[in-house]
């Protein structure tokens, strides 16, 4: 065997993504308080931290209404809802909804803030409505682009878009989302901050701007474990007998040279 065979080869072992499933459940979790601007904190089994807050464009102005914080509630025991500053707690107001008498419309959204960049891969709704449809709704999802301020307060939903000088990108608008696990974000975008809410036409086409509502039961995310660590993989080397034979051949080759030197 040649000298190359005596060297160890290096094999890169592909790293699998870490997956986090976030189930919202009033039996195991609680808000930090019960008023506008409250939050829900969670930690995954692999140590990723999540903070959830509610937002809606309820600050009435002559133009587009500005966004301000709202109140997170348990819309049912296993699902999150939002009661904004212009709503009561009846149905569908206690859901994440766009049902309102405001001529400008009011669109509720959840802000999901993670302490590390995640890929939001799916959502699971426990309740949904969309105009004349039951158990289906249209949703919008945005991701912070990682530059500049991620603040929502005092902005309009249109102004937070990167295309309008803001720092959020539209990841997708999804129509007729039902009450089962629904995959999102096919481009596998990663971000530390995500907005999830009912469809808003200022974020682009893809949904029906009717009165939508939803209660979010769970989300699924994944994180990149980083660059795979090279793992040494030893290559078989010659046994003892082969090494001994090579040594004897080497001695034999040197003997004629010594005789000629005399």
mmCIF file of C-alpha atoms in Angstrom:
data_model
loop_
_atom_site.group_PDB
_atom_site.id
_atom_site.type_symbol
_atom_site.label_atom_id
_atom_site.label_comp_id
_atom_site.label_asym_id
_atom_site.label_seq_id
_atom_site.Cartn_x
_atom_site.Cartn_y
_atom_site.Cartn_z
ATOM 1 C CA UNK A 1 0.000 0.000 0.000
ATOM 2 C CA UNK A 2 1.290 3.521 -0.791
ATOM 3 C CA UNK A 3 2.049 6.336 1.598
ATOM 4 C CA UNK A 4 -1.343 7.905 0.915
ATOM 5 C CA UNK A 5 -2.970 4.852 2.430
ATOM 6 C CA UNK A 6 -1.242 5.570 5.724
ATOM 7 C CA UNK A 7 -2.886 8.970 6.085
ATOM 8 C CA UNK A 8 -6.200 9.517 7.820
ATOM 9 C CA UNK A 9 -9.030 10.775 5.657
ATOM 10 C CA UNK A 10 -11.338 13.543 6.887
ATOM 11 C CA UNK A 11 -15.036 13.015 6.452
ATOM 12 C CA UNK A 12 -17.529 15.868 6.992
ATOM 13 C CA UNK A 13 -20.638 14.569 8.733
ATOM 14 C CA UNK A 14 -23.770 16.543 7.755
ATOM 15 C CA UNK A 15 -25.375 18.331 10.709
ATOM 16 C CA UNK A 16 -29.110 17.891 11.195
ATOM 17 C CA UNK A 17 -31.254 20.946 11.959
ATOM 18 C CA UNK A 18 -32.594 21.253 15.485
ATOM 19 C CA UNK A 19 -36.403 21.330 15.502
ATOM 20 C CA UNK A 20 -38.539 23.152 18.067
ATOM 21 C CA UNK A 21 -42.295 22.657 18.521
ATOM 22 C CA UNK A 22 -44.006 25.442 20.469
ATOM 23 C CA UNK A 23 -47.405 24.423 21.852
ATOM 24 C CA UNK A 24 -49.402 27.260 23.375
ATOM 25 C CA UNK A 25 -51.231 25.896 26.409
ATOM 26 C CA UNK A 26 -52.785 27.830 29.294
ATOM 27 C CA UNK A 27 -52.351 24.809 31.566
ATOM 28 C CA UNK A 28 -48.565 25.032 31.368
ATOM 29 C CA UNK A 29 -47.849 28.686 30.523
ATOM 30 C CA UNK A 30 -48.904 32.117 31.728
ATOM 31 C CA UNK A 31 -48.622 35.747 30.653
ATOM 32 C CA UNK A 32 -46.453 38.136 32.636
ATOM 33 C CA UNK A 33 -49.565 40.270 33.293
ATOM 34 C CA UNK A 34 -53.013 40.749 31.775
ATOM 35 C CA UNK A 35 -53.049 44.237 30.215
ATOM 36 C CA UNK A 36 -52.005 45.782 26.904
ATOM 37 C CA UNK A 37 -48.384 45.011 26.136
ATOM 38 C CA UNK A 38 -48.308 41.758 28.088
ATOM 39 C CA UNK A 39 -46.179 38.875 26.877
ATOM 40 C CA UNK A 40 -45.709 35.137 26.971
ATOM 41 C CA UNK A 41 -42.248 33.673 27.503
ATOM 42 C CA UNK A 42 -41.252 30.112 26.616
ATOM 43 C CA UNK A 43 -38.088 28.012 26.355
ATOM 44 C CA UNK A 44 -37.679 25.009 24.066
ATOM 45 C CA UNK A 45 -36.155 21.731 25.198
ATOM 46 C CA UNK A 46 -32.910 22.629 23.403
ATOM 47 C CA UNK A 47 -32.641 26.052 25.052
ATOM 48 C CA UNK A 48 -34.119 28.473 22.494
ATOM 49 C CA UNK A 49 -36.083 31.316 24.121
ATOM 50 C CA UNK A 50 -39.277 32.812 22.687
ATOM 51 C CA UNK A 51 -41.243 35.921 23.688
ATOM 52 C CA UNK A 52 -44.696 36.535 22.182
ATOM 53 C CA UNK A 53 -46.526 39.893 22.142
ATOM 54 C CA UNK A 54 -49.663 41.185 20.419
ATOM 55 C CA UNK A 55 -49.960 44.213 18.111
ATOM 56 C CA UNK A 56 -52.668 45.983 16.103
ATOM 57 C CA UNK A 57 -53.083 49.217 14.125
ATOM 58 C CA UNK A 58 -55.579 50.840 16.493
ATOM 59 C CA UNK A 59 -54.034 54.295 16.909
ATOM 60 C CA UNK A 60 -56.500 56.255 14.757
ATOM 61 C CA UNK A 61 -55.070 59.011 12.569
ATOM 62 C CA UNK A 62 -56.273 60.924 9.524
ATOM 63 C CA UNK A 63 -54.216 58.600 7.316
ATOM 64 C CA UNK A 64 -53.194 55.002 7.956
ATOM 65 C CA UNK A 65 -53.646 53.996 11.579
ATOM 66 C CA UNK A 66 -50.480 53.426 13.588
ATOM 67 C CA UNK A 67 -49.529 50.210 15.327
ATOM 68 C CA UNK A 68 -49.645 49.910 19.113
ATOM 69 C CA UNK A 69 -49.401 47.038 21.535
ATOM 70 C CA UNK A 70 -52.436 44.946 22.366
ATOM 71 C CA UNK A 71 -53.390 42.291 24.905
ATOM 72 C CA UNK A 72 -52.585 38.617 24.540
ATOM 73 C CA UNK A 73 -55.272 36.263 25.809
ATOM 74 C CA UNK A 74 -56.024 32.581 25.862
ATOM 75 C CA UNK A 75 -58.687 32.506 23.161
ATOM 76 C CA UNK A 76 -59.171 28.904 24.249
ATOM 77 C CA UNK A 77 -57.129 26.707 26.557
ATOM 78 C CA UNK A 78 -54.677 25.716 23.852
ATOM 79 C CA UNK A 79 -54.540 28.742 21.566
ATOM 80 C CA UNK A 80 -53.453 32.381 21.578
ATOM 81 C CA UNK A 81 -55.670 35.311 20.667
ATOM 82 C CA UNK A 82 -55.438 39.110 20.744
ATOM 83 C CA UNK A 83 -57.806 41.704 22.164
ATOM 84 C CA UNK A 84 -56.787 45.054 20.697
ATOM 85 C CA UNK A 85 -57.599 48.448 22.216
ATOM 86 C CA UNK A 86 -60.832 48.834 20.233
ATOM 87 C CA UNK A 87 -62.244 45.363 20.927
ATOM 88 C CA UNK A 88 -64.125 43.421 23.532
ATOM 89 C CA UNK A 89 -63.576 39.792 24.434
ATOM 90 C CA UNK A 90 -66.443 38.294 22.411
ATOM 91 C CA UNK A 91 -66.095 36.285 19.215
ATOM 92 C CA UNK A 92 -64.386 36.924 16.862
ATOM 93 C CA UNK A 93 -62.789 39.926 18.610
ATOM 94 C CA UNK A 94 -60.784 37.753 20.993
ATOM 95 C CA UNK A 95 -59.103 35.985 18.077
ATOM 96 C CA UNK A 96 -56.227 37.330 15.972
ATOM 97 C CA UNK A 97 -58.533 39.057 13.528
ATOM 98 C CA UNK A 98 -59.325 41.846 11.088
ATOM 99 C CA UNK A 99 -63.009 42.151 12.011
ATOM 100 C CA UNK A 100 -63.738 45.794 12.849
ATOM 101 C CA UNK A 101 -66.102 48.685 12.246
ATOM 102 C CA UNK A 102 -63.109 50.971 11.662
ATOM 103 C CA UNK A 103 -63.195 52.198 8.057
ATOM 104 C CA UNK A 104 -59.381 51.885 7.857
ATOM 105 C CA UNK A 105 -59.459 48.304 9.080
ATOM 106 C CA UNK A 106 -57.610 46.887 12.062
ATOM 107 C CA UNK A 107 -55.231 43.984 11.620
ATOM 108 C CA UNK A 108 -53.941 41.975 14.582
ATOM 109 C CA UNK A 109 -50.519 40.329 14.503
ATOM 110 C CA UNK A 110 -48.359 38.317 16.869
ATOM 111 C CA UNK A 111 -44.696 39.273 17.216
ATOM 112 C CA UNK A 112 -42.546 36.198 17.864
ATOM 113 C CA UNK A 113 -39.083 37.146 19.171
ATOM 114 C CA UNK A 114 -36.383 34.487 19.523
ATOM 115 C CA UNK A 115 -32.935 34.788 21.085
ATOM 116 C CA UNK A 116 -31.405 33.072 18.053
ATOM 117 C CA UNK A 117 -32.301 33.050 14.372
ATOM 118 C CA UNK A 118 -34.920 30.439 13.524
ATOM 119 C CA UNK A 119 -36.608 29.141 10.408
ATOM 120 C CA UNK A 120 -40.376 29.325 10.934
ATOM 121 C CA UNK A 121 -41.504 26.162 9.172
ATOM 122 C CA UNK A 122 -45.154 25.733 10.109
ATOM 123 C CA UNK A 123 -48.187 26.874 12.074
ATOM 124 C CA UNK A 124 -51.151 25.056 13.594
ATOM 125 C CA UNK A 125 -54.493 26.834 14.039
ATOM 126 C CA UNK A 126 -57.092 25.749 16.590
ATOM 127 C CA UNK A 127 -59.828 27.985 15.179
ATOM 128 C CA UNK A 128 -60.251 29.947 11.960
ATOM 129 C CA UNK A 129 -62.793 32.007 10.082
ATOM 130 C CA UNK A 130 -62.653 33.998 6.878
ATOM 131 C CA UNK A 131 -65.677 35.893 5.665
ATOM 132 C CA UNK A 132 -68.242 33.253 4.739
ATOM 133 C CA UNK A 133 -65.770 30.406 5.252
ATOM 134 C CA UNK A 134 -65.625 28.360 8.417
ATOM 135 C CA UNK A 135 -62.466 26.707 9.702
ATOM 136 C CA UNK A 136 -60.316 28.483 7.099
ATOM 137 C CA UNK A 137 -58.589 31.844 7.041
ATOM 138 C CA UNK A 138 -55.939 33.852 5.176
ATOM 139 C CA UNK A 139 -52.698 34.753 6.913
ATOM 140 C CA UNK A 140 -49.645 36.980 6.425
ATOM 141 C CA UNK A 141 -46.138 36.237 7.691
ATOM 142 C CA UNK A 142 -43.206 38.674 7.830
ATOM 143 C CA UNK A 143 -39.617 38.385 9.027
ATOM 144 C CA UNK A 144 -37.289 41.079 10.356
ATOM 145 C CA UNK A 145 -34.367 41.518 7.956
ATOM 146 C CA UNK A 146 -31.812 41.910 10.751
ATOM 147 C CA UNK A 147 -30.938 45.542 10.017
ATOM 148 C CA UNK A 148 -32.146 48.670 11.732
ATOM 149 C CA UNK A 149 -34.938 48.888 14.258
ATOM 150 C CA UNK A 150 -37.438 46.070 14.720
ATOM 151 C CA UNK A 151 -39.810 48.324 16.668
ATOM 152 C CA UNK A 152 -43.468 48.350 15.634
ATOM 153 C CA UNK A 153 -44.879 51.044 17.902
ATOM 154 C CA UNK A 154 -45.824 54.218 16.030
ATOM 155 C CA UNK A 155 -45.369 52.632 12.595
ATOM 156 C CA UNK A 156 -48.059 51.669 10.125
ATOM 157 C CA UNK A 157 -48.266 48.139 8.821
ATOM 158 C CA UNK A 158 -47.264 49.425 5.394
ATOM 159 C CA UNK A 159 -44.272 51.417 6.668
ATOM 160 C CA UNK A 160 -42.568 48.455 8.351
ATOM 161 C CA UNK A 161 -42.006 46.794 4.974
ATOM 162 C CA UNK A 162 -38.472 46.834 3.625
ATOM 163 C CA UNK A 163 -39.831 48.026 0.291
ATOM 164 C CA UNK A 164 -41.212 51.116 2.064
ATOM 165 C CA UNK A 165 -38.071 51.887 4.059
ATOM 166 C CA UNK A 166 -38.817 49.574 6.981
ATOM 167 C CA UNK A 167 -36.994 46.482 8.186
ATOM 168 C CA UNK A 168 -39.463 43.639 7.672
ATOM 169 C CA UNK A 169 -39.801 41.443 4.585
ATOM 170 C CA UNK A 170 -42.978 39.694 3.535
ATOM 171 C CA UNK A 171 -42.309 35.954 3.706
ATOM 172 C CA UNK A 172 -45.675 34.979 2.319
ATOM 173 C CA UNK A 173 -49.435 35.428 2.205
ATOM 174 C CA UNK A 174 -51.343 32.169 2.504
ATOM 175 C CA UNK A 175 -54.993 31.600 1.647
ATOM 176 C CA UNK A 176 -57.494 29.090 3.000
ATOM 177 C CA UNK A 177 -55.330 27.910 5.886
ATOM 178 C CA UNK A 178 -57.258 25.261 7.804
ATOM 179 C CA UNK A 179 -57.190 23.616 11.216
ATOM 180 C CA UNK A 180 -54.251 21.303 10.705
ATOM 181 C CA UNK A 181 -50.495 21.738 10.503
ATOM 182 C CA UNK A 182 -49.667 24.100 7.647
ATOM 183 C CA UNK A 183 -46.156 24.461 6.193
ATOM 184 C CA UNK A 184 -44.907 27.991 5.560
ATOM 185 C CA UNK A 185 -41.711 29.762 4.513
ATOM 186 C CA UNK A 186 -40.604 27.487 1.639
ATOM 187 C CA UNK A 187 -37.545 29.715 1.086
ATOM 188 C CA UNK A 188 -36.259 28.708 4.548
ATOM 189 C CA UNK A 189 -35.689 32.295 5.652
ATOM 190 C CA UNK A 190 -34.184 32.634 9.130
ATOM 191 C CA UNK A 191 -34.802 35.538 11.494
ATOM 192 C CA UNK A 192 -34.951 36.352 15.195
ATOM 193 C CA UNK A 193 -38.277 38.196 14.824
ATOM 194 C CA UNK A 194 -41.420 37.043 13.051
ATOM 195 C CA UNK A 195 -44.855 38.585 12.550
ATOM 196 C CA UNK A 196 -47.795 36.203 12.145
ATOM 197 C CA UNK A 197 -51.347 37.430 11.676
ATOM 198 C CA UNK A 198 -54.406 37.547 9.484
ATOM 199 C CA UNK A 199 -53.962 38.534 5.862
ATOM 200 C CA UNK A 200 -53.298 42.228 5.280
ATOM 201 C CA UNK A 201 -53.380 43.478 1.654
ATOM 202 C CA UNK A 202 -50.594 46.005 2.318
ATOM 203 C CA UNK A 203 -48.253 42.995 2.495
ATOM 204 C CA UNK A 204 -49.067 41.941 -1.061
ATOM 205 C CA UNK A 205 -51.496 39.711 -2.898
ATOM 206 C CA UNK A 206 -52.405 36.153 -2.077
ATOM 207 C CA UNK A 207 -55.371 36.414 0.242
ATOM 208 C CA UNK A 208 -58.912 37.692 0.549
ATOM 209 C CA UNK A 209 -59.234 40.965 2.449
ATOM 210 C CA UNK A 210 -62.470 39.833 4.119
ATOM 211 C CA UNK A 211 -62.970 39.557 7.863
ATOM 212 C CA UNK A 212 -60.446 36.921 8.883
ATOM 213 C CA UNK A 213 -59.748 35.483 12.295
ATOM 214 C CA UNK A 214 -57.590 32.764 13.814
ATOM 215 C CA UNK A 215 -56.439 31.292 17.105
ATOM 216 C CA UNK A 216 -52.843 30.070 17.057
ATOM 217 C CA UNK A 217 -52.336 26.714 18.735
ATOM 218 C CA UNK A 218 -48.709 25.971 17.875
ATOM 219 C CA UNK A 219 -45.764 26.838 15.672
ATOM 220 C CA UNK A 220 -42.789 24.842 14.489
ATOM 221 C CA UNK A 221 -39.282 26.222 14.002
ATOM 222 C CA UNK A 222 -35.815 24.927 13.259
ATOM 223 C CA UNK A 223 -32.330 26.222 13.970
ATOM 224 C CA UNK A 224 -29.087 25.697 12.109
ATOM 225 C CA UNK A 225 -26.577 23.882 14.355
ATOM 226 C CA UNK A 226 -23.716 25.555 12.489
ATOM 227 C CA UNK A 227 -20.888 24.327 10.292
ATOM 228 C CA UNK A 228 -20.399 20.544 10.500
ATOM 229 C CA UNK A 229 -17.344 19.493 12.475
ATOM 230 C CA UNK A 230 -14.845 17.476 10.392
ATOM 231 C CA UNK A 231 -14.641 13.959 11.806
ATOM 232 C CA UNK A 232 -11.385 12.026 11.287
ATOM 233 C CA UNK A 233 -12.008 8.667 9.622
ATOM 234 C CA UNK A 234 -8.979 6.360 9.882
ATOM 235 C CA UNK A 235 -7.983 4.449 6.757
ATOM 236 C CA UNK A 236 -6.796 0.828 7.200
ATOM 237 C CA UNK A 237 -2.966 0.549 7.257
ATOM 238 C CA UNK A 238 -0.706 -2.465 6.513
ATOM 239 C CA UNK A 239 -0.465 -5.090 9.213
ATOM 240 C CA UNK A 240 2.703 -6.011 11.144
ATOM 241 C CA UNK A 241 3.713 -8.694 8.672
ATOM 242 C CA UNK A 242 3.610 -6.293 5.755
ATOM 243 C CA UNK A 243 5.711 -3.734 7.627
ATOM 244 C CA UNK A 244 8.312 -6.413 8.512
ATOM 245 C CA UNK A 245 8.518 -7.537 4.879
ATOM 246 C CA UNK A 246 9.035 -3.953 3.738
ATOM 247 C CA UNK A 247 11.903 -3.578 6.229
ATOM 248 C CA UNK A 248 13.659 -6.742 5.017
ATOM 249 C CA UNK A 249 13.398 -5.635 1.408
ATOM 250 C CA UNK A 250 14.959 -2.314 2.370
ATOM 251 C CA UNK A 251 17.962 -4.010 4.030
ATOM 252 C CA UNK A 252 18.492 -6.254 1.025
ATOM 253 C CA UNK A 253 18.501 -3.281 -1.316
ATOM 254 C CA UNK A 254 21.261 -1.538 0.661
ATOM 255 C CA UNK A 255 23.765 -4.468 0.798
ATOM 256 C CA UNK A 256 25.147 -4.226 -2.797
ATOM 257 C CA UNK A 257 25.799 -0.551 -2.283
ATOM 258 C CA UNK A 258 28.059 -1.253 0.718
ATOM 259 C CA UNK A 259 30.053 -3.885 -1.253
ATOM 260 C CA UNK A 260 30.765 -1.475 -4.085
ATOM 261 C CA UNK A 261 32.030 1.128 -1.588
ATOM 262 C CA UNK A 262 34.839 -1.198 -0.452
#
